[in-house]
Amino acid sequence: MDICKTHGSPWAVHQKCKWITAQDQVYDEICSMVQPMPISNHKQPRRTIMGASISKAIVREELQKLMDDLENKNLPDVIQKNNNDLNLVKNTTLDIAITGVAGAGKSSLVNALRGMTDSEDGAAETGDTQTTMERQKYPHPTFPKVTLWDLPGIGTPQFEPKKYLKKVNFKEYDFFIIAASNRFTTNDALLAREIQKMGKKFYYVRTKVDVSIDSERRKSDFAEEKCLEKIKTYCRDNLAQARGESVPMVFLISRWDLQMYDFPSLQETLENDLGGLKREVLIAALPAFSKEVLEKKRATMDALIWKIALVSCGIGAIPVPGLSLFCDIGILAGTMAYFCKVFGLDEGSLHRLANRVGKPVDVLRSAIKKSPMASQVTKEFVIDLLTKSLLCGTLMAVELALDFVPVLGSLTGGGLSFVTTYYILKTFLHDVKEDAENIRAKAAES
């Protein structure tokens, strides 16, 4: 066995020592260049300068995390896997079928899940009579891979579950929502049983709960919690009678305010049942109606940042001068624009929210303090952002210099690219979430 004379250890260990020593040199160079910005009389840029708050320990911790993750793994294989995962996220579809009797509020529920009012262009047609004679396809306005299907009503005496499911192309949907605005019927129960036999998930949703609550409110002994439990028990009892067995949970919702009643519980149930990439797609597409939803979006995007940074690491490790800078900018621009859309910072989402809450779009726009709109995220925007970011500007400069030294550049360029991508996206995500919270607060103002 070959022994390293310097360290008195096997040659493989010596090679790792060289890797760590090279990293330490990069750490020292980066962190020595990251100094507080001098006081100036000039107006500060709109965005916070990155770098002053990022210590050497943080830089070391993240790169150590990367090294640990790659230990005993082949770097190109790991990067390729993450790249494949990102491509799957982009191409993953989610198809949600909503069915029920005429007047159950199916079309309004379709619109609510798309963040739309019933009256705007592209909304599903609503009404108390049977407005859906054939299944209707409604892509999500921001995430077209997510589709809500408004299925024909199931209230006819001649209803046959097997024929119905075949007619509406049963296999295309990831799950079914069976909606009712008063009581669930035998047809609802028969359909649910057939869906279950075919191995698909279904959820009973009692719509228009706000209407029921308002009508009960006039009674002298009114208590909202008691009233809600009474509605839920009634629904479960008539379903149990129709099915001849106990039934799973019934979710009570109002299309006018998704954060009320059982919609958060329905959302969590869907997330747990979907899992994997479809869960991520669902969270990205959900309207940002509560702090809890915003936090779930942040956590999901956080996990995405790690994958994107690893892919950037692979690009950075290619010893071609200038290549990593160009590719990193493309990755950053695409990801930042996606984050804006996930949190509703795009023109379409802002206008739809303004319609829902009855406020001018400029009033909502005034709540945005740090982030651009999705359409404003260009490669030029990212370059400008990097030049204003002390830490990332330094990292890019060091990486470009290392690219001209093939061996050292191949060794450390990927790590530098990883850190740059990771931190610029983490900071951007923090700002986008904060602005989404500001918009939500502005929308809720009376």
PDB file of N, CA, C and O in Angstrom, residues 148-182:
ATOM      1  N   LEU A 148     -57.788  20.615 -13.894  1.00  0.00           N
ATOM      2  CA  LEU A 148     -59.001  20.253 -13.158  1.00  0.00           C
ATOM      3  C   LEU A 148     -60.078  19.890 -14.173  1.00  0.00           C
ATOM      4  O   LEU A 148     -60.282  20.614 -15.157  1.00  0.00           O
ATOM      5  N   TRP A 149     -60.754  18.783 -13.945  1.00  0.00           N
ATOM      6  CA  TRP A 149     -61.771  18.277 -14.858  1.00  0.00           C
ATOM      7  C   TRP A 149     -63.140  18.401 -14.203  1.00  0.00           C
ATOM      8  O   TRP A 149     -63.383  17.823 -13.136  1.00  0.00           O
ATOM      9  N   ASP A 150     -64.026  19.147 -14.838  1.00  0.00           N
ATOM     10  CA  ASP A 150     -65.404  19.307 -14.380  1.00  0.00           C
ATOM     11  C   ASP A 150     -66.220  18.224 -15.082  1.00  0.00           C
ATOM     12  O   ASP A 150     -66.470  18.293 -16.296  1.00  0.00           O
ATOM     13  N   LEU A 151     -66.616  17.193 -14.328  1.00  0.00           N
ATOM     14  CA  LEU A 151     -67.282  16.040 -14.929  1.00  0.00           C
ATOM     15  C   LEU A 151     -68.801  16.211 -14.931  1.00  0.00           C
ATOM     16  O   LEU A 151     -69.357  16.951 -14.113  1.00  0.00           O
ATOM     17  N   PRO A 152     -69.489  15.539 -15.846  1.00  0.00           N
ATOM     18  CA  PRO A 152     -70.963  15.608 -15.889  1.00  0.00           C
ATOM     19  C   PRO A 152     -71.568  15.144 -14.574  1.00  0.00           C
ATOM     20  O   PRO A 152     -70.986  14.330 -13.840  1.00  0.00           O
ATOM     21  N   GLY A 153     -72.752  15.649 -14.246  1.00  0.00           N
ATOM     22  CA  GLY A 153     -73.439  15.282 -13.009  1.00  0.00           C
ATOM     23  C   GLY A 153     -73.832  13.828 -12.969  1.00  0.00           C
ATOM     24  O   GLY A 153     -73.931  13.158 -14.000  1.00  0.00           O
ATOM     25  N   ILE A 154     -74.039  13.315 -11.744  1.00  0.00           N
ATOM     26  CA  ILE A 154     -74.338  11.890 -11.573  1.00  0.00           C
ATOM     27  C   ILE A 154     -75.732  11.690 -10.975  1.00  0.00           C
ATOM     28  O   ILE A 154     -76.015  10.667 -10.368  1.00  0.00           O
ATOM     29  N   GLY A 155     -76.618  12.698 -11.167  1.00  0.00           N
ATOM     30  CA  GLY A 155     -77.905  12.664 -10.469  1.00  0.00           C
ATOM     31  C   GLY A 155     -79.055  12.017 -11.214  1.00  0.00           C
ATOM     32  O   GLY A 155     -80.175  12.037 -10.729  1.00  0.00           O
ATOM     33  N   THR A 156     -78.822  11.430 -12.391  1.00  0.00           N
ATOM     34  CA  THR A 156     -79.951  10.855 -13.143  1.00  0.00           C
ATOM     35  C   THR A 156     -80.347   9.491 -12.585  1.00  0.00           C
ATOM     36  O   THR A 156     -79.508   8.741 -12.078  1.00  0.00           O
ATOM     37  N   PRO A 157     -81.623   9.130 -12.687  1.00  0.00           N
ATOM     38  CA  PRO A 157     -82.072   7.817 -12.191  1.00  0.00           C
ATOM     39  C   PRO A 157     -81.390   6.662 -12.916  1.00  0.00           C
ATOM     40  O   PRO A 157     -81.264   5.573 -12.368  1.00  0.00           O
ATOM     41  N   GLN A 158     -80.965   6.905 -14.152  1.00  0.00           N
ATOM     42  CA  GLN A 158     -80.369   5.841 -14.952  1.00  0.00           C
ATOM     43  C   GLN A 158     -78.853   5.713 -14.704  1.00  0.00           C
ATOM     44  O   GLN A 158     -78.157   4.980 -15.402  1.00  0.00           O
ATOM     45  N   PHE A 159     -78.362   6.419 -13.693  1.00  0.00           N
ATOM     46  CA  PHE A 159     -76.919   6.439 -13.439  1.00  0.00           C
ATOM     47  C   PHE A 159     -76.363   5.038 -13.197  1.00  0.00           C
ATOM     48  O   PHE A 159     -76.873   4.277 -12.385  1.00  0.00           O
ATOM     49  N   GLU A 160     -75.271   4.708 -13.939  1.00  0.00           N
ATOM     50  CA  GLU A 160     -74.563   3.451 -13.757  1.00  0.00           C
ATOM     51  C   GLU A 160     -73.078   3.769 -13.583  1.00  0.00           C
ATOM     52  O   GLU A 160     -72.438   4.246 -14.527  1.00  0.00           O
ATOM     53  N   PRO A 161     -72.497   3.533 -12.402  1.00  0.00           N
ATOM     54  CA  PRO A 161     -71.125   3.939 -12.106  1.00  0.00           C
ATOM     55  C   PRO A 161     -70.087   3.450 -13.112  1.00  0.00           C
ATOM     56  O   PRO A 161     -69.228   4.219 -13.549  1.00  0.00           O
ATOM     57  N   LYS A 162     -70.143   2.171 -13.492  1.00  0.00           N
ATOM     58  CA  LYS A 162     -69.131   1.628 -14.402  1.00  0.00           C
ATOM     59  C   LYS A 162     -69.156   2.335 -15.748  1.00  0.00           C
ATOM     60  O   LYS A 162     -68.114   2.712 -16.297  1.00  0.00           O
ATOM     61  N   LYS A 163     -70.360   2.518 -16.292  1.00  0.00           N
ATOM     62  CA  LYS A 163     -70.478   3.190 -17.594  1.00  0.00           C
ATOM     63  C   LYS A 163     -70.043   4.647 -17.485  1.00  0.00           C
ATOM     64  O   LYS A 163     -69.410   5.197 -18.384  1.00  0.00           O
ATOM     65  N   TYR A 164     -70.401   5.279 -16.356  1.00  0.00           N
ATOM     66  CA  TYR A 164     -70.036   6.683 -16.139  1.00  0.00           C
ATOM     67  C   TYR A 164     -68.513   6.838 -16.123  1.00  0.00           C
ATOM     68  O   TYR A 164     -67.959   7.711 -16.808  1.00  0.00           O
ATOM     69  N   LEU A 165     -67.844   5.997 -15.364  1.00  0.00           N
ATOM     70  CA  LEU A 165     -66.386   6.105 -15.253  1.00  0.00           C
ATOM     71  C   LEU A 165     -65.707   5.838 -16.585  1.00  0.00           C
ATOM     72  O   LEU A 165     -64.698   6.478 -16.924  1.00  0.00           O
ATOM     73  N   LYS A 166     -66.251   4.920 -17.361  1.00  0.00           N
ATOM     74  CA  LYS A 166     -65.688   4.654 -18.687  1.00  0.00           C
ATOM     75  C   LYS A 166     -65.896   5.852 -19.600  1.00  0.00           C
ATOM     76  O   LYS A 166     -64.993   6.264 -20.342  1.00  0.00           O
ATOM     77  N   LYS A 167     -67.075   6.469 -19.511  1.00  0.00           N
ATOM     78  CA  LYS A 167     -67.403   7.628 -20.349  1.00  0.00           C
ATOM     79  C   LYS A 167     -66.486   8.815 -20.070  1.00  0.00           C
ATOM     80  O   LYS A 167     -66.097   9.543 -20.988  1.00  0.00           O
ATOM     81  N   VAL A 168     -66.135   9.022 -18.812  1.00  0.00           N
ATOM     82  CA  VAL A 168     -65.321  10.191 -18.462  1.00  0.00           C
ATOM     83  C   VAL A 168     -63.824   9.867 -18.440  1.00  0.00           C
ATOM     84  O   VAL A 168     -63.012  10.644 -17.937  1.00  0.00           O
ATOM     85  N   ASN A 169     -63.435   8.717 -19.010  1.00  0.00           N
ATOM     86  CA  ASN A 169     -62.013   8.326 -19.097  1.00  0.00           C
ATOM     87  C   ASN A 169     -61.365   8.244 -17.710  1.00  0.00           C
ATOM     88  O   ASN A 169     -60.395   8.946 -17.402  1.00  0.00           O
ATOM     89  N   PHE A 170     -61.896   7.371 -16.904  1.00  0.00           N
ATOM     90  CA  PHE A 170     -61.529   7.183 -15.505  1.00  0.00           C
ATOM     91  C   PHE A 170     -60.016   7.145 -15.256  1.00  0.00           C
ATOM     92  O   PHE A 170     -59.508   7.729 -14.298  1.00  0.00           O
ATOM     93  N   LYS A 171     -59.271   6.459 -16.117  1.00  0.00           N
ATOM     94  CA  LYS A 171     -57.847   6.213 -15.870  1.00  0.00           C
ATOM     95  C   LYS A 171     -56.982   7.474 -15.929  1.00  0.00           C
ATOM     96  O   LYS A 171     -55.845   7.463 -15.461  1.00  0.00           O
ATOM     97  N   GLU A 172     -57.498   8.554 -16.489  1.00  0.00           N
ATOM     98  CA  GLU A 172     -56.687   9.757 -16.665  1.00  0.00           C
ATOM     99  C   GLU A 172     -56.463  10.541 -15.380  1.00  0.00           C
ATOM    100  O   GLU A 172     -55.559  11.371 -15.301  1.00  0.00           O
ATOM    101  N   TYR A 173     -57.266  10.303 -14.347  1.00  0.00           N
ATOM    102  CA  TYR A 173     -57.250  11.176 -13.176  1.00  0.00           C
ATOM    103  C   TYR A 173     -56.421  10.594 -12.034  1.00  0.00           C
ATOM    104  O   TYR A 173     -56.384   9.395 -11.816  1.00  0.00           O
ATOM    105  N   ASP A 174     -55.772  11.500 -11.297  1.00  0.00           N
ATOM    106  CA  ASP A 174     -54.995  11.082 -10.133  1.00  0.00           C
ATOM    107  C   ASP A 174     -55.899  10.833  -8.934  1.00  0.00           C
ATOM    108  O   ASP A 174     -55.615   9.968  -8.113  1.00  0.00           O
ATOM    109  N   PHE A 175     -56.967  11.589  -8.808  1.00  0.00           N
ATOM    110  CA  PHE A 175     -57.957  11.349  -7.753  1.00  0.00           C
ATOM    111  C   PHE A 175     -59.262  12.060  -8.098  1.00  0.00           C
ATOM    112  O   PHE A 175     -59.316  12.897  -9.010  1.00  0.00           O
ATOM    113  N   PHE A 176     -60.320  11.686  -7.370  1.00  0.00           N
ATOM    114  CA  PHE A 176     -61.654  12.253  -7.580  1.00  0.00           C
ATOM    115  C   PHE A 176     -62.102  13.030  -6.342  1.00  0.00           C
ATOM    116  O   PHE A 176     -61.847  12.603  -5.209  1.00  0.00           O
ATOM    117  N   ILE A 177     -62.776  14.150  -6.569  1.00  0.00           N
ATOM    118  CA  ILE A 177     -63.495  14.848  -5.506  1.00  0.00           C
ATOM    119  C   ILE A 177     -64.978  14.713  -5.812  1.00  0.00           C
ATOM    120  O   ILE A 177     -65.436  15.103  -6.892  1.00  0.00           O
ATOM    121  N   ILE A 178     -65.720  14.109  -4.881  1.00  0.00           N
ATOM    122  CA  ILE A 178     -67.170  13.953  -5.036  1.00  0.00           C
ATOM    123  C   ILE A 178     -67.837  15.040  -4.207  1.00  0.00           C
ATOM    124  O   ILE A 178     -67.744  15.039  -2.971  1.00  0.00           O
ATOM    125  N   ALA A 179     -68.471  15.997  -4.892  1.00  0.00           N
ATOM    126  CA  ALA A 179     -69.014  17.181  -4.225  1.00  0.00           C
ATOM    127  C   ALA A 179     -70.518  17.089  -4.045  1.00  0.00           C
ATOM    128  O   ALA A 179     -71.239  16.542  -4.888  1.00  0.00           O
ATOM    129  N   ALA A 180     -71.000  17.638  -2.929  1.00  0.00           N
ATOM    130  CA  ALA A 180     -72.443  17.759  -2.666  1.00  0.00           C
ATOM    131  C   ALA A 180     -72.668  19.045  -1.884  1.00  0.00           C
ATOM    132  O   ALA A 180     -71.836  19.430  -1.059  1.00  0.00           O
ATOM    133  N   SER A 181     -73.793  19.729  -2.170  1.00  0.00           N
ATOM    134  CA  SER A 181     -74.075  20.990  -1.477  1.00  0.00           C
ATOM    135  C   SER A 181     -75.092  20.818  -0.355  1.00  0.00           C
ATOM    136  O   SER A 181     -75.334  21.741   0.409  1.00  0.00           O
ATOM    137  N   ASN A 182     -75.669  19.629  -0.239  1.00  0.00           N
ATOM    138  CA  ASN A 182     -76.627  19.382   0.841  1.00  0.00           C
ATOM    139  C   ASN A 182     -76.373  17.999   1.430  1.00  0.00           C
ATOM    140  O   ASN A 182     -75.705  17.856   2.433  1.00  0.00           O
TER     141      ASN A 182
END
